[in-house]
GROMACS .gro file of C-alpha atoms in nm:
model
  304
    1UNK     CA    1   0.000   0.000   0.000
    2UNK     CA    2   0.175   0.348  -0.102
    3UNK     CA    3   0.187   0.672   0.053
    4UNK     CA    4  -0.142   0.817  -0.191
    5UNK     CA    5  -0.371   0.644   0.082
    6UNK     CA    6  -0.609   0.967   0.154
    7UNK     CA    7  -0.779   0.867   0.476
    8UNK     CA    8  -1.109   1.063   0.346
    9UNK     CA    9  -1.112   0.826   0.041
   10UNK     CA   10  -1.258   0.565   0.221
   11UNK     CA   11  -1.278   0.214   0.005
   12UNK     CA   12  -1.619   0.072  -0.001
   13UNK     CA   13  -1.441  -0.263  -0.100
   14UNK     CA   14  -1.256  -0.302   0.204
   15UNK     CA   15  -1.468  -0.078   0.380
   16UNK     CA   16  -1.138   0.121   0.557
   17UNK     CA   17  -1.130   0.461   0.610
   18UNK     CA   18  -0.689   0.469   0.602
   19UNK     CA   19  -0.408   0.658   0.685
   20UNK     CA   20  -0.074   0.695   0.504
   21UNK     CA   21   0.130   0.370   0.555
   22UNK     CA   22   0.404   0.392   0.808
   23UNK     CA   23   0.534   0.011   0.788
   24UNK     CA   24   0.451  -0.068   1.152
   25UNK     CA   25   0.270  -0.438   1.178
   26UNK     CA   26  -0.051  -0.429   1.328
   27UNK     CA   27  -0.088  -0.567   1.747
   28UNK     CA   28   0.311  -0.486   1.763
   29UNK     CA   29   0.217  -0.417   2.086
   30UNK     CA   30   0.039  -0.650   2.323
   31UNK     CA   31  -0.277  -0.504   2.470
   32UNK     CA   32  -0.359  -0.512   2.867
   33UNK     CA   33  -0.387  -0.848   2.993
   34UNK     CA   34  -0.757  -0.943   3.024
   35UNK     CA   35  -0.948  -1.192   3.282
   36UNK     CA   36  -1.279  -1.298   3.161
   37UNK     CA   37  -1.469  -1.071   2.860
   38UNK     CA   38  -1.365  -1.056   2.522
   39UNK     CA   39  -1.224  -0.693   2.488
   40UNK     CA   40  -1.257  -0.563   2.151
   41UNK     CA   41  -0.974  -0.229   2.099
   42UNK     CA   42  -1.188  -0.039   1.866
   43UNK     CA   43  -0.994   0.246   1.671
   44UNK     CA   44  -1.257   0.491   1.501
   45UNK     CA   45  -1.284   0.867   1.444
   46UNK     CA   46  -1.566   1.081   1.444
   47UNK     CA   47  -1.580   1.192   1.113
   48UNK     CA   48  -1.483   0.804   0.966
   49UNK     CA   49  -1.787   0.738   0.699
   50UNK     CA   50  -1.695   0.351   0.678
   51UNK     CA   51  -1.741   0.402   1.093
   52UNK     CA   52  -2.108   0.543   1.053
   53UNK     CA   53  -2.148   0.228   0.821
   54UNK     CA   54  -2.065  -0.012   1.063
   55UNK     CA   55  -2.337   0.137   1.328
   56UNK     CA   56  -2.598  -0.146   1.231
   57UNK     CA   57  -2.373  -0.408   1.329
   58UNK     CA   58  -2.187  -0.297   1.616
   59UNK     CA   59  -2.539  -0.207   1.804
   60UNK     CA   60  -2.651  -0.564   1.673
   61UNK     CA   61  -2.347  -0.708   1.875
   62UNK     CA   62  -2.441  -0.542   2.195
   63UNK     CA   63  -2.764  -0.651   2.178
   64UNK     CA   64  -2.702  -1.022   2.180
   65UNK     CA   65  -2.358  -1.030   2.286
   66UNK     CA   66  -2.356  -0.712   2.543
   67UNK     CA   67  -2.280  -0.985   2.821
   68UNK     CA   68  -1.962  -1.157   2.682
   69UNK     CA   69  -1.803  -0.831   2.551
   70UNK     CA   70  -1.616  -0.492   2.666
   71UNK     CA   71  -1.597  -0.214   2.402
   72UNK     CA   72  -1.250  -0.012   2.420
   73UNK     CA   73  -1.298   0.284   2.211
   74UNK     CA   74  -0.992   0.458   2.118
   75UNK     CA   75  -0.980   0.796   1.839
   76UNK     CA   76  -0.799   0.732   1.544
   77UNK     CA   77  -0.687   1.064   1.419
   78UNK     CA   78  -0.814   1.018   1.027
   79UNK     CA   79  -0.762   1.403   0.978
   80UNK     CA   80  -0.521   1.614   1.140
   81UNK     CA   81  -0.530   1.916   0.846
   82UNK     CA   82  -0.533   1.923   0.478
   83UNK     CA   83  -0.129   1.982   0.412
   84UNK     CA   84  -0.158   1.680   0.205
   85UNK     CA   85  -0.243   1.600  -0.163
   86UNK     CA   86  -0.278   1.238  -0.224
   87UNK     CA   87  -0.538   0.968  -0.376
   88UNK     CA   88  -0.739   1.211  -0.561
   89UNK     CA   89  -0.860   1.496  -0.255
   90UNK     CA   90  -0.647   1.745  -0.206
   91UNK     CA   91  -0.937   1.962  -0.058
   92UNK     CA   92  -1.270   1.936   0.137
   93UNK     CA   93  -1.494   1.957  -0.153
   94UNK     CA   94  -1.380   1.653  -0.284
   95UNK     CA   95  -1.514   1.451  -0.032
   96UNK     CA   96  -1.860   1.555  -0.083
   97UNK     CA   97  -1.935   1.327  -0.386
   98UNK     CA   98  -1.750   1.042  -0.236
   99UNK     CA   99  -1.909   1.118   0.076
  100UNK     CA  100  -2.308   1.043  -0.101
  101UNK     CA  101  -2.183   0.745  -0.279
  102UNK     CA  102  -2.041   0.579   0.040
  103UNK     CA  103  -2.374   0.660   0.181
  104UNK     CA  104  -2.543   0.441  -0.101
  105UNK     CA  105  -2.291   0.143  -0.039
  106UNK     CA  106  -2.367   0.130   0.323
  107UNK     CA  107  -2.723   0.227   0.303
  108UNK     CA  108  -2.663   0.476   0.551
  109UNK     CA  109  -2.766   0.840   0.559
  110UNK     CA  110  -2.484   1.074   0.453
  111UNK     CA  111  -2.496   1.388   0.336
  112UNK     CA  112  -2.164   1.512   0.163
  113UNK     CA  113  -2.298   1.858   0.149
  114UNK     CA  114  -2.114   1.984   0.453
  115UNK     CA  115  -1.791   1.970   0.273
  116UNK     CA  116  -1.938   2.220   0.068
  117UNK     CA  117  -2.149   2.407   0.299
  118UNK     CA  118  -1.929   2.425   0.606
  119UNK     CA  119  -1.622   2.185   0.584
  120UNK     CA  120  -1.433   2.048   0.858
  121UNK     CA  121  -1.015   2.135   0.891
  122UNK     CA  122  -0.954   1.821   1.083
  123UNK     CA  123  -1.113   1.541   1.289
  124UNK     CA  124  -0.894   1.619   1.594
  125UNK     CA  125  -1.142   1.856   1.787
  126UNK     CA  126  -1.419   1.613   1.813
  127UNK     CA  127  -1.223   1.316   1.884
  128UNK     CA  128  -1.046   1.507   2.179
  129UNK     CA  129  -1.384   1.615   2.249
  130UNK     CA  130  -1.467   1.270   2.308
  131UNK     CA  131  -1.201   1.177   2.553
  132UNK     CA  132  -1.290   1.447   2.754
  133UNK     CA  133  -1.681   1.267   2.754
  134UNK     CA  134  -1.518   0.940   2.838
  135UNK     CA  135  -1.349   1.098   3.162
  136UNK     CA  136  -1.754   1.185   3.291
  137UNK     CA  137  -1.909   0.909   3.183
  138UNK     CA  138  -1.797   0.608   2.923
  139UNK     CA  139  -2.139   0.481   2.828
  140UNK     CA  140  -2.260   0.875   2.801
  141UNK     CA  141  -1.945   0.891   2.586
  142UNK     CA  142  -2.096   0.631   2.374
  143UNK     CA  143  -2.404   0.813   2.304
  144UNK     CA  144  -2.207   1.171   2.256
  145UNK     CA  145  -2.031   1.030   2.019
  146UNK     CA  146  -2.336   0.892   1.815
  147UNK     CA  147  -2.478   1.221   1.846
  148UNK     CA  148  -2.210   1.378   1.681
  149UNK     CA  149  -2.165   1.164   1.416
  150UNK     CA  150  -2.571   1.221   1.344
  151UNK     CA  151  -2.505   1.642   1.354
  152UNK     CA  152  -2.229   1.556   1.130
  153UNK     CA  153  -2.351   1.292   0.869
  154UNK     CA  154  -2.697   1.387   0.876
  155UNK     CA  155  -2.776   1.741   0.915
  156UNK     CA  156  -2.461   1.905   0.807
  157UNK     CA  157  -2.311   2.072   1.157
  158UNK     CA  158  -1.948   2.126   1.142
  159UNK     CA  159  -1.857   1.959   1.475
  160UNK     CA  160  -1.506   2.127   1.529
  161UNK     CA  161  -1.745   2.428   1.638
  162UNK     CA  162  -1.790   2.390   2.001
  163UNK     CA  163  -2.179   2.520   1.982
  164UNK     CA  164  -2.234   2.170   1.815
  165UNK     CA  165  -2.024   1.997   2.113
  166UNK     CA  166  -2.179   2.168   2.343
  167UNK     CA  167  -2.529   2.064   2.184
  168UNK     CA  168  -2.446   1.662   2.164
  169UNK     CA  169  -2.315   1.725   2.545
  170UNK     CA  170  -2.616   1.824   2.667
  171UNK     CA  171  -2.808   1.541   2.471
  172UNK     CA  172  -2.615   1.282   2.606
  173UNK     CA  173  -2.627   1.407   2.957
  174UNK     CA  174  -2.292   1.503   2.989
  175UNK     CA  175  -2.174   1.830   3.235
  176UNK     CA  176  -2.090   2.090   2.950
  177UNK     CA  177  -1.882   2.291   3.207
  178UNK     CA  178  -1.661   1.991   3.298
  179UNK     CA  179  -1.642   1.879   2.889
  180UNK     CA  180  -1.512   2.243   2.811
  181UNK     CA  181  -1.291   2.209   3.094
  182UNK     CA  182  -1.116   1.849   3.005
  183UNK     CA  183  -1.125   1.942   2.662
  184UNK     CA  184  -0.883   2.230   2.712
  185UNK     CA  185  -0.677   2.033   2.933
  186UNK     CA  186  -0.639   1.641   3.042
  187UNK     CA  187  -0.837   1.526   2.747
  188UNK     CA  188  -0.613   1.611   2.463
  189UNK     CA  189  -0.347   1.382   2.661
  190UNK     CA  190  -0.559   1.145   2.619
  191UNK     CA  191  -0.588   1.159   2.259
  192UNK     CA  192  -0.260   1.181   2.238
  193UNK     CA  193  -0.214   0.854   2.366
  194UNK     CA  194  -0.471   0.674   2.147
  195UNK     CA  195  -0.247   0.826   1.844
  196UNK     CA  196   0.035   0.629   1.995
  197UNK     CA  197  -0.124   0.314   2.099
  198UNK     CA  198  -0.256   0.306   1.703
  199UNK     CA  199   0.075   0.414   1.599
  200UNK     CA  200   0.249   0.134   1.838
  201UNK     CA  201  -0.004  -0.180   1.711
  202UNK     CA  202   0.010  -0.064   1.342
  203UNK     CA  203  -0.329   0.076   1.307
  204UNK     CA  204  -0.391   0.222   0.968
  205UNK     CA  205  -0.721   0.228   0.919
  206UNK     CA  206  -1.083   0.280   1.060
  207UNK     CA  207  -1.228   0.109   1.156
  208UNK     CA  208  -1.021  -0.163   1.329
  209UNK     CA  209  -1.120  -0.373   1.583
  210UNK     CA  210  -0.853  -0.564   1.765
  211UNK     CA  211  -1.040  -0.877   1.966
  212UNK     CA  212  -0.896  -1.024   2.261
  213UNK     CA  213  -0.966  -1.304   2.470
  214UNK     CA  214  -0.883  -1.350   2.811
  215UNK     CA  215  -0.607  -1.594   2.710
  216UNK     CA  216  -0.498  -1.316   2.495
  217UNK     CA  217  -0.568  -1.464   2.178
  218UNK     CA  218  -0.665  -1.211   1.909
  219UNK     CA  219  -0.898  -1.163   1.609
  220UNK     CA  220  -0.820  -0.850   1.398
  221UNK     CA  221  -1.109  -0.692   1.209
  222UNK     CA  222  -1.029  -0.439   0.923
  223UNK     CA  223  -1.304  -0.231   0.777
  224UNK     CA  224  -1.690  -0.244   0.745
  225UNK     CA  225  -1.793  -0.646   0.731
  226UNK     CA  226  -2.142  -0.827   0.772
  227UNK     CA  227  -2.245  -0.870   1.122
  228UNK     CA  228  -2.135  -1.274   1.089
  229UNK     CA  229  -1.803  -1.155   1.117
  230UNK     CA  230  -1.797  -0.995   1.415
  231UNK     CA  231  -1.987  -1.248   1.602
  232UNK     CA  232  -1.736  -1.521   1.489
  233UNK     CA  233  -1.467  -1.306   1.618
  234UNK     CA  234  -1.652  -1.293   1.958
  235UNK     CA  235  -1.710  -1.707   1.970
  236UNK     CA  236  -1.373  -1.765   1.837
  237UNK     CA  237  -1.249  -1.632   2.179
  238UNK     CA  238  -1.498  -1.663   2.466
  239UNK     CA  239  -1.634  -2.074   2.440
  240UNK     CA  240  -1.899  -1.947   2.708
  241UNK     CA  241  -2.024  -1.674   2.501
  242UNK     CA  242  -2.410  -1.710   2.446
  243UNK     CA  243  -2.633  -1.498   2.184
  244UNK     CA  244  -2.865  -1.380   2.421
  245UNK     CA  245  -3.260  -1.306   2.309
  246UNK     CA  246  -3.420  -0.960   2.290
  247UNK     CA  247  -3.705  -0.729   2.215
  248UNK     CA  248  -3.722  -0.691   1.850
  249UNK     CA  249  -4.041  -0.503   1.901
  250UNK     CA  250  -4.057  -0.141   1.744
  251UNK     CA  251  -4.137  -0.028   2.115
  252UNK     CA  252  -3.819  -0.247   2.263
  253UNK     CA  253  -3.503  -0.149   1.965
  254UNK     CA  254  -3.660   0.242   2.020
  255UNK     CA  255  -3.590   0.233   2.442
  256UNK     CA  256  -3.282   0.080   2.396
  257UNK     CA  257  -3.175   0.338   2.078
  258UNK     CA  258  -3.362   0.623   2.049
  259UNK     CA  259  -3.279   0.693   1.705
  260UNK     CA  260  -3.206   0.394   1.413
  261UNK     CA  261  -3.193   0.463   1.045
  262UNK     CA  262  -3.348   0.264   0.828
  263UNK     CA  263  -3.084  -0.005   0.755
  264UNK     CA  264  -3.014  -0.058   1.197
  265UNK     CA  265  -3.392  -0.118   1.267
  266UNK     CA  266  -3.386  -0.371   0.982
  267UNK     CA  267  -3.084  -0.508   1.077
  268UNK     CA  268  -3.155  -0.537   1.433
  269UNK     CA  269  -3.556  -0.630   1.377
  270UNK     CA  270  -3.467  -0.881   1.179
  271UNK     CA  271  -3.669  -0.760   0.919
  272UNK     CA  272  -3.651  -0.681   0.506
  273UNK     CA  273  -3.493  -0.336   0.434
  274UNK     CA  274  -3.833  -0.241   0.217
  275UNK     CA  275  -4.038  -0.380   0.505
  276UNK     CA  276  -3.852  -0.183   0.762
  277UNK     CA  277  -3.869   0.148   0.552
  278UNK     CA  278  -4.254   0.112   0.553
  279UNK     CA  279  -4.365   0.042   0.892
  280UNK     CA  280  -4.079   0.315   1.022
  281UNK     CA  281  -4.261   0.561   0.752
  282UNK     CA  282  -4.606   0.437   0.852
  283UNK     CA  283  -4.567   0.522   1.250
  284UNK     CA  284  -4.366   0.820   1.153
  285UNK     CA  285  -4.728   0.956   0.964
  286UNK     CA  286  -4.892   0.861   1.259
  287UNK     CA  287  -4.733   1.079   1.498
  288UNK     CA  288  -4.579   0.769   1.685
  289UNK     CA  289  -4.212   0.805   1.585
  290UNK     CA  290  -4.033   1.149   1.492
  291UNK     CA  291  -3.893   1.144   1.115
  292UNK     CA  292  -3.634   1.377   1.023
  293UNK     CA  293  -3.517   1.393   0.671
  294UNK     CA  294  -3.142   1.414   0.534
  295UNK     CA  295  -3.033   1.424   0.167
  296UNK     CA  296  -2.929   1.074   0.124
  297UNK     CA  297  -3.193   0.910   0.359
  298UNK     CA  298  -3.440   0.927   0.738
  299UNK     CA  299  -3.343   0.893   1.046
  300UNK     CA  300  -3.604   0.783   1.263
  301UNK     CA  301  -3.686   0.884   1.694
  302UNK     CA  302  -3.823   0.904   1.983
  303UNK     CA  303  -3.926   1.183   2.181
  304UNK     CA  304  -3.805   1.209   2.548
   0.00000   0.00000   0.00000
């Protein structure tokens, strides 16, 4: 892989979002010895469009395997500026049309219009942002971090601007005092130290999931892939892993997610895309579910 690797060009084939190569070999570096849970290292970045793809599937493995697992999230760092020129973007604006065609290979609302409208210099201030949410509250941190990606992807915010932090903050129930407060100090340190730890296992692309059992065996995952995969990696490690049942019910997958596009509530109800698009448009006419339009696709909520 040469040096041309833009980590905006994101390759629906492989489904990475990747950085320039630097020759290190990925896991390097041993992660923290483990006792019982599989751990799964996840490298991601806020702005990462193959990330947003995955969403389906990584809230699909919670669901039934929320028990057996422990989700790491670490920040990736897929755009520090744009002093580069390499594998056709050399600016923001080319993203945009890439941008609405990844959208159509995951089947996940994107609209590339905010590299027009109101493009983003880097990833870096949202991603720090986030390690300042995971000092208040990990799981909060969780659902800050889905918020931002649904300001970004879906209605076009610019989320280097801190009004738009300070918005998904509040959301997610997060202190917006304290976030300001980490994010100007401890918190960019942090990210800092996810840069390395990608750096020292040879992370090059987003997203990667590094699986490890508590025997420290490892399955490496590389890039968007059907749900199947990710499961295997799970039962590959943990023999006592079980797929537990849950509520597929509109009513259940809305408490536990307040907002699903199209493709998650099919995904996770088990259901035919076509199918899933007309009930979620049905209840949305009938005042039970909250539709809000994007460019490239719904996304569908509750009120709370």
């Amino acid at each position: 892989m040469g040096n041309n690797i833009n980590p905006l060009l994101c390759d629906p084939e492989t489904g990475l979002c990747e950085l320039p190569e630097t020759g290190n070999a990925l896991a390097s570096q041993e992660p923290e010895k483990l006792i019982d849970k599989v751990k799964i290292i996840y490298f991601t970045d806020p702005i990462c469009s193959s990330c947003w793809g995955i969403e389906p599937q990584l809230r699909k493995l919670e669901l039934e395997y929320g028990n057996a697992v422990e989700l790491d999230i670490h920040m990736g760092g897929l755009l520090p500026d744009w002093s580069y020129n390499s594998g056709g973007i050399s600016k923001p604006s080319d993203v945009a049309h890439h941008w609405d065609e990844v959208s159509q290979h995951y089947d996940m609302p994107i609209d590339g219009d905010i590299w027009l409208e109101d493009p983003l210099d880097s990833s870096y201030p949202p991603s720090i942002a986030f390690k300042a949410a995971q000092f208040q509250d990990p799981k909060k941190a969780v659902v800050f971090l889905r918020k931002m990606r649904e300001f970004l992807f879906l209605e076009k915010k610019n989320i280097t601007r801190w009004e738009h932090l300070a918005a998904a903050a509040v959301y997610s129930g997060l202190d917006e005092q304290k976030l300001k407060s980490d994010y100007d100090g401890p918190a960019r340190e942090s990210f800092q130290k996810d840069l390395q730890l990608a750096a020292q296992l040879g992370v090059r692309g987003f997203p990667t999931m590094i699986f490890v059992g508590s025997d420290q065996r490892k399955n490496i995952v590389r890039g968007s892939q059907a749900y199947k995969v990710y499961e295997d990696a799970v039962l590959a490690l943990s023999a006592g892993a079980v797929k537990k049942a849950y509520d597929r019910s509109v009513a259940g997958l809305f408490q536990k997610y307040p907002t699903l596009t199209i493709r998650e509530f099919a995904e996770l109800a088990g259901t035919a895309r076509a199918e899933a698009a007309i009930l979620l448009k049905t209840l949305a006419e009938s005042g039970k579910l909250q539709e809000s339009q994007s460019k490239n696709g719904p996304l569908y909520h509750v009120e709370f």
